[in-house]
């Protein structure tokens, strides 16, 4: 009963032009790459949450969030073990670890990895919003207008629509392994990860089977005749869509600005840089939040125009 | 319309030919059923009609094929797509876009047709297939039958002269299958489309086809009318649907002259037989075994899925050792949800599930696997290993059985399932029937006390189905408990099934002996039971379920 695919909902976010949402998601991902300041990253994450709210996809986003959280914990644990930079030692390993010897866990390494985790969660949230609010066919059609991109566009569209099937297969294989006595649960994270790798091979084989059948179906429906592909539908970009498109580019504009001023930089090593809560800093955080969420707020006006 | 002469074909990675000296001629507007055992060459033959074989799969081909005036070997698949429309088994793996209208337009867009022409054709095929109401829907939210109808529409939009369907209903529930077959009949009857259909559920289609082609070992073994085909398969290891089998037996004994193909024809043919020959002695004693202790007990179990759908609503059920229980019901009525609670795949939102008296709230399916085995609908879900032998031994190794015991049990079950010669084969390279047997062996080798089978016969040919049910009978006779989830009423009407549960909207609406639940039901009675309903006046009981009961009562 789990549903991983796009589903139409009558929300302001679902009404937006696919180009707007694609640009917005891309902008958020790029900006989260550039920003280092953990507070600003958190502000950007909060901005993405406003779109989760307006799109009414909290339950479905939660699935992505849990996955991101799992990877984030993994990142934090690995980082604090392997990154020994930083002056503030919070825990000394009292025994010698094979191949690593004695080492310390530092506060700086911990905060650095927390920053990375917020960045990952923000990027995954932006991707989840794009997946759940934009029909993959709309993206496909948008890219189809550029002829050299036609094949690539179709491949991307197929790949995106493949994700739900892949996740469903993963669930099924996990259950099947368990019902044949293969215990995937383990208190130790490393053991759990090792055991979970048993899912990969059957998952790959299932995917290959599925791909072959899809390819056969495409062949039977004359795909790749060499003629220029036409589209049954096509959505035009209105004036308001153009305004929303400009809003979706705001995170990118913020990124350029952050490189010029510079804002958003943060020094983790050798010691954590103190965060000074000045008016300027608070304004920068607020502006970043607004830049990330502006498209969501503006979409509410578009919805009102649609209803009128 | 189709002319095939001396066609031979061998796949690139095989040494054995898949088609050998096939000769066939099909006229326009004919509806032809292609049947025969799995691996007999049916799917390969129909893939030659639009050039997918050999262009897509590769291999060595000889002979000649002419379809609608073109040779698929010279024309290639793209050109042939406008002549031959092809629909495959699983609609899930044929979907290429996310919405109905786009899916229908997919092929036309690829051919570069103008938007106005596409819009016109989309309208036409949506109406023809009867899915106009689905046009704005997303593919994700459609039922299996609806998805398959969309695929048929998308193929028809290219305006092919021939429609070829490879087991189009095998992954659908009965309602979905009936909807799809109705569309196929309409296309042939009203629009004159030539239809070639591969289908294992013969009873569903035999009344409507003009011809049957029976293939085995890569060649055509029979080509003729449905009634003569029923006589042809008499000497083969091929189990006919109950009503056809009854008709053949009655014809052989001289009671009737012609074999009836439908329930209506059957009633007409049997009226004088019952009037004159019904002796009233019916061997209808149901098997009633002494009930053992409780294996699985569900007490007021509720289940709510993540999306808010209620899967189960206050289900209470006690399954005792040695029972053979069948669960029936419409799609999404809660059958699989109920079974998934028996081994902790799903946890109840409310209520308790006990296995051998112990609450399994904190148990994992892996820990319960020694007591409860689960065979999934799709055999591919059971296939992980590189060799069949490893696949079967997987569960025993997980339980930590000694090596000698693993070897002994594996060899025994491979022998029982007729898989010994395939022990070194790669499981995913096997045919559908062989995969199904490996899947079953991979669970039953551990000799669980209870085995759950979720739609185990979907897509299986009649002989494989027969094998499965015979094996389950033996397992049950040895004290094993069977829970069978199936839409196949003919299967459930067999005498080995003791108890039937009917589910609807996540609740048990009927629970009782097989005869009580399956008799005189509009949707859940087997053909034999529907056949005997009008003959109460001659003393024929209205709760007969299998043909042996009728044959026993005739003098």
Short mmCIF file of N, CA, C and O in Angstrom, two decimals, chain B residues 211-271:
data_model
loop_
_atom_site.label_atom_id
_atom_site.label_comp_id
_atom_site.label_asym_id
_atom_site.label_seq_id
_atom_site.Cartn_x
_atom_site.Cartn_y
_atom_site.Cartn_z
N UNK B 211 -10.85 -20.69 -33.63
CA UNK B 211 -9.89 -21.78 -33.84
C UNK B 211 -8.98 -21.91 -32.64
O UNK B 211 -8.74 -20.92 -31.94
N UNK B 212 -8.47 -23.11 -32.43
CA UNK B 212 -7.44 -23.29 -31.40
C UNK B 212 -6.21 -23.91 -32.05
O UNK B 212 -6.32 -24.86 -32.85
N UNK B 213 -5.06 -23.31 -31.73
CA UNK B 213 -3.79 -23.89 -32.18
C UNK B 213 -3.08 -24.39 -30.94
O UNK B 213 -2.88 -23.63 -29.99
N UNK B 214 -2.73 -25.66 -30.92
CA UNK B 214 -2.06 -26.25 -29.76
C UNK B 214 -0.59 -26.45 -30.11
O UNK B 214 -0.26 -27.15 -31.07
N UNK B 215 0.29 -25.82 -29.34
CA UNK B 215 1.73 -25.94 -29.62
C UNK B 215 2.43 -26.70 -28.50
O UNK B 215 2.11 -26.55 -27.33
N UNK B 216 3.39 -27.49 -28.89
CA UNK B 216 4.21 -28.20 -27.91
C UNK B 216 5.55 -28.50 -28.59
O UNK B 216 5.58 -28.83 -29.77
N UNK B 217 6.62 -28.36 -27.84
CA UNK B 217 7.95 -28.66 -28.38
C UNK B 217 8.31 -27.82 -29.58
O UNK B 217 9.07 -28.25 -30.44
N UNK B 218 7.76 -26.64 -29.69
CA UNK B 218 8.13 -25.71 -30.77
C UNK B 218 7.37 -25.93 -32.06
O UNK B 218 7.64 -25.25 -33.06
N UNK B 219 6.42 -26.88 -32.09
CA UNK B 219 5.67 -27.05 -33.34
C UNK B 219 4.17 -27.12 -33.08
O UNK B 219 3.74 -27.33 -31.95
N UNK B 220 3.41 -26.96 -34.16
CA UNK B 220 1.94 -26.96 -34.05
C UNK B 220 1.47 -28.41 -34.01
O UNK B 220 1.68 -29.17 -34.95
N UNK B 221 0.84 -28.80 -32.90
CA UNK B 221 0.38 -30.18 -32.76
C UNK B 221 -1.09 -30.33 -33.13
O UNK B 221 -1.56 -31.42 -33.40
N UNK B 222 -1.82 -29.22 -33.06
CA UNK B 222 -3.24 -29.27 -33.41
C UNK B 222 -3.66 -27.91 -33.95
O UNK B 222 -3.22 -26.87 -33.47
N UNK B 223 -4.55 -27.92 -34.92
CA UNK B 223 -5.09 -26.67 -35.48
C UNK B 223 -6.52 -26.98 -35.92
O UNK B 223 -6.73 -27.68 -36.91
N UNK B 224 -7.51 -26.54 -35.17
CA UNK B 224 -8.89 -26.86 -35.52
C UNK B 224 -9.90 -26.17 -34.64
O UNK B 224 -9.56 -25.20 -33.94
N UNK B 225 -11.12 -26.66 -34.63
CA UNK B 225 -12.20 -26.01 -33.87
C UNK B 225 -12.06 -26.33 -32.37
O UNK B 225 -11.47 -27.35 -32.00
N UNK B 226 -12.66 -25.49 -31.52
CA UNK B 226 -12.57 -25.74 -30.07
C UNK B 226 -13.10 -27.11 -29.68
O UNK B 226 -12.50 -27.78 -28.84
N UNK B 227 -14.21 -27.55 -30.28
CA UNK B 227 -14.79 -28.83 -29.87
C UNK B 227 -13.88 -30.00 -30.24
O UNK B 227 -13.74 -30.94 -29.47
N UNK B 228 -13.26 -29.92 -31.40
CA UNK B 228 -12.35 -31.02 -31.78
C UNK B 228 -11.07 -30.96 -30.94
O UNK B 228 -10.44 -31.99 -30.68
N UNK B 229 -10.70 -29.77 -30.47
CA UNK B 229 -9.51 -29.65 -29.62
C UNK B 229 -9.73 -30.38 -28.28
O UNK B 229 -8.82 -31.02 -27.76
N UNK B 230 -10.96 -30.29 -27.75
CA UNK B 230 -11.27 -30.96 -26.48
C UNK B 230 -11.02 -32.47 -26.63
O UNK B 230 -10.48 -33.12 -25.73
N UNK B 231 -11.35 -33.02 -27.79
CA UNK B 231 -11.07 -34.44 -28.03
C UNK B 231 -9.57 -34.67 -28.19
O UNK B 231 -9.03 -35.66 -27.70
N UNK B 232 -8.90 -33.73 -28.86
CA UNK B 232 -7.46 -33.87 -29.13
C UNK B 232 -6.66 -33.99 -27.83
O UNK B 232 -5.77 -34.82 -27.72
N UNK B 233 -6.99 -33.16 -26.83
CA UNK B 233 -6.17 -33.16 -25.61
C UNK B 233 -6.48 -34.35 -24.68
O UNK B 233 -5.82 -34.51 -23.66
N UNK B 234 -7.46 -35.18 -25.08
CA UNK B 234 -7.82 -36.33 -24.23
C UNK B 234 -6.63 -37.22 -23.95
O UNK B 234 -6.46 -37.74 -22.85
N UNK B 235 -5.77 -37.38 -24.93
CA UNK B 235 -4.64 -38.29 -24.75
C UNK B 235 -3.40 -37.62 -24.18
O UNK B 235 -2.35 -38.24 -24.08
N UNK B 236 -3.50 -36.34 -23.83
CA UNK B 236 -2.31 -35.62 -23.36
C UNK B 236 -2.37 -35.37 -21.86
O UNK B 236 -3.42 -35.50 -21.24
N UNK B 237 -1.22 -34.99 -21.30
CA UNK B 237 -1.17 -34.60 -19.89
C UNK B 237 -1.65 -33.15 -19.82
O UNK B 237 -0.90 -32.23 -19.61
N UNK B 238 -2.93 -32.98 -20.04
CA UNK B 238 -3.48 -31.63 -20.12
C UNK B 238 -4.82 -31.63 -19.41
O UNK B 238 -5.75 -32.33 -19.84
N UNK B 239 -4.92 -30.93 -18.31
CA UNK B 239 -6.17 -30.97 -17.56
C UNK B 239 -7.13 -29.90 -18.07
O UNK B 239 -6.83 -28.70 -18.04
N UNK B 240 -8.27 -30.36 -18.52
CA UNK B 240 -9.28 -29.43 -19.05
C UNK B 240 -10.05 -28.78 -17.90
O UNK B 240 -10.14 -29.34 -16.81
N UNK B 241 -10.65 -27.62 -18.15
CA UNK B 241 -11.56 -27.07 -17.16
C UNK B 241 -12.66 -28.09 -16.87
O UNK B 241 -13.05 -28.86 -17.77
N UNK B 242 -13.18 -28.09 -15.63
CA UNK B 242 -14.14 -29.11 -15.18
C UNK B 242 -15.31 -29.32 -16.13
O UNK B 242 -15.69 -30.45 -16.41
N UNK B 243 -15.89 -28.23 -16.65
CA UNK B 243 -17.09 -28.41 -17.45
C UNK B 243 -16.78 -29.07 -18.79
O UNK B 243 -17.53 -29.93 -19.25
N UNK B 244 -15.66 -28.69 -19.40
CA UNK B 244 -15.28 -29.32 -20.66
C UNK B 244 -14.93 -30.79 -20.44
O UNK B 244 -15.26 -31.65 -21.25
N UNK B 245 -14.27 -31.04 -19.31
CA UNK B 245 -13.89 -32.40 -18.97
C UNK B 245 -15.14 -33.27 -18.78
O UNK B 245 -15.20 -34.41 -19.25
N UNK B 246 -16.14 -32.70 -18.11
CA UNK B 246 -17.41 -33.40 -17.90
C UNK B 246 -18.07 -33.70 -19.24
O UNK B 246 -18.52 -34.82 -19.51
N UNK B 247 -18.09 -32.67 -20.11
CA UNK B 247 -18.69 -32.82 -21.44
C UNK B 247 -18.02 -33.94 -22.22
O UNK B 247 -18.69 -34.77 -22.86
N UNK B 248 -16.68 -34.00 -22.13
CA UNK B 248 -15.94 -35.03 -22.86
C UNK B 248 -16.28 -36.43 -22.32
O UNK B 248 -16.50 -37.36 -23.09
N UNK B 249 -16.35 -36.54 -20.98
CA UNK B 249 -16.68 -37.84 -20.37
C UNK B 249 -18.09 -38.29 -20.75
O UNK B 249 -18.33 -39.46 -21.05
N UNK B 250 -19.03 -37.31 -20.73
CA UNK B 250 -20.42 -37.66 -21.05
C UNK B 250 -20.56 -38.06 -22.51
O UNK B 250 -21.32 -38.96 -22.86
N UNK B 251 -19.77 -37.40 -23.36
CA UNK B 251 -19.81 -37.73 -24.79
C UNK B 251 -19.25 -39.15 -25.00
O UNK B 251 -19.81 -39.95 -25.75
N UNK B 252 -18.16 -39.41 -24.29
CA UNK B 252 -17.52 -40.72 -24.42
C UNK B 252 -18.47 -41.84 -23.97
O UNK B 252 -18.52 -42.91 -24.54
N UNK B 253 -19.27 -41.56 -22.92
CA UNK B 253 -20.20 -42.57 -22.41
C UNK B 253 -21.51 -42.61 -23.22
O UNK B 253 -22.42 -43.36 -22.90
N UNK B 254 -21.61 -41.71 -24.17
CA UNK B 254 -22.78 -41.72 -25.04
C UNK B 254 -23.98 -40.96 -24.51
O UNK B 254 -25.08 -41.06 -25.05
N UNK B 255 -23.82 -40.19 -23.44
CA UNK B 255 -24.93 -39.42 -22.88
C UNK B 255 -25.27 -38.21 -23.76
O UNK B 255 -26.43 -37.82 -23.88
N UNK B 256 -24.24 -37.57 -24.34
CA UNK B 256 -24.47 -36.39 -25.19
C UNK B 256 -23.69 -36.55 -26.49
O UNK B 256 -22.72 -37.30 -26.56
N UNK B 257 -24.13 -35.79 -27.51
CA UNK B 257 -23.48 -35.89 -28.81
C UNK B 257 -22.38 -34.87 -29.00
O UNK B 257 -21.34 -35.14 -29.58
N UNK B 258 -22.59 -33.65 -28.48
CA UNK B 258 -21.64 -32.55 -28.67
C UNK B 258 -21.12 -32.08 -27.32
O UNK B 258 -21.87 -32.05 -26.33
N UNK B 259 -19.87 -31.67 -27.25
CA UNK B 259 -19.31 -31.17 -25.99
C UNK B 259 -19.75 -29.70 -25.80
O UNK B 259 -19.48 -28.86 -26.67
N UNK B 260 -20.44 -29.38 -24.69
CA UNK B 260 -20.86 -27.99 -24.48
C UNK B 260 -19.66 -27.11 -24.09
O UNK B 260 -18.79 -27.56 -23.35
N UNK B 261 -19.66 -25.88 -24.58
CA UNK B 261 -18.53 -24.98 -24.28
C UNK B 261 -18.89 -23.93 -23.23
O UNK B 261 -18.02 -23.32 -22.64
N UNK B 262 -20.20 -23.67 -23.07
CA UNK B 262 -20.61 -22.67 -22.08
C UNK B 262 -21.58 -23.31 -21.10
O UNK B 262 -22.13 -24.39 -21.36
N UNK B 263 -21.83 -22.61 -19.97
CA UNK B 263 -22.77 -23.13 -18.97
C UNK B 263 -24.16 -23.25 -19.60
O UNK B 263 -24.87 -24.24 -19.39
N UNK B 264 -24.52 -22.28 -20.45
CA UNK B 264 -25.83 -22.31 -21.09
C UNK B 264 -25.97 -23.55 -21.98
O UNK B 264 -26.96 -24.29 -21.88
N UNK B 265 -24.94 -23.78 -22.82
CA UNK B 265 -24.96 -24.97 -23.68
C UNK B 265 -25.00 -26.24 -22.84
O UNK B 265 -25.68 -27.21 -23.17
N UNK B 266 -24.26 -26.20 -21.73
CA UNK B 266 -24.19 -27.35 -20.84
C UNK B 266 -25.55 -27.67 -20.25
O UNK B 266 -25.95 -28.84 -20.18
N UNK B 267 -26.28 -26.65 -19.82
CA UNK B 267 -27.62 -26.87 -19.23
C UNK B 267 -28.56 -27.48 -20.27
O UNK B 267 -29.34 -28.38 -19.97
N UNK B 268 -28.44 -26.95 -21.51
CA UNK B 268 -29.32 -27.47 -22.58
C UNK B 268 -29.00 -28.94 -22.87
O UNK B 268 -29.89 -29.77 -23.03
N UNK B 269 -27.70 -29.25 -22.88
CA UNK B 269 -27.29 -30.62 -23.21
C UNK B 269 -27.60 -31.58 -22.07
O UNK B 269 -27.92 -32.75 -22.31
N UNK B 270 -27.51 -31.09 -20.83
CA UNK B 270 -27.66 -31.99 -19.68
C UNK B 270 -29.10 -32.19 -19.22
O UNK B 270 -29.38 -33.14 -18.47
N UNK B 271 -30.01 -31.32 -19.66
CA UNK B 271 -31.40 -31.44 -19.20
C UNK B 271 -31.96 -32.85 -19.45
O UNK B 271 -32.44 -33.50 -18.51
#
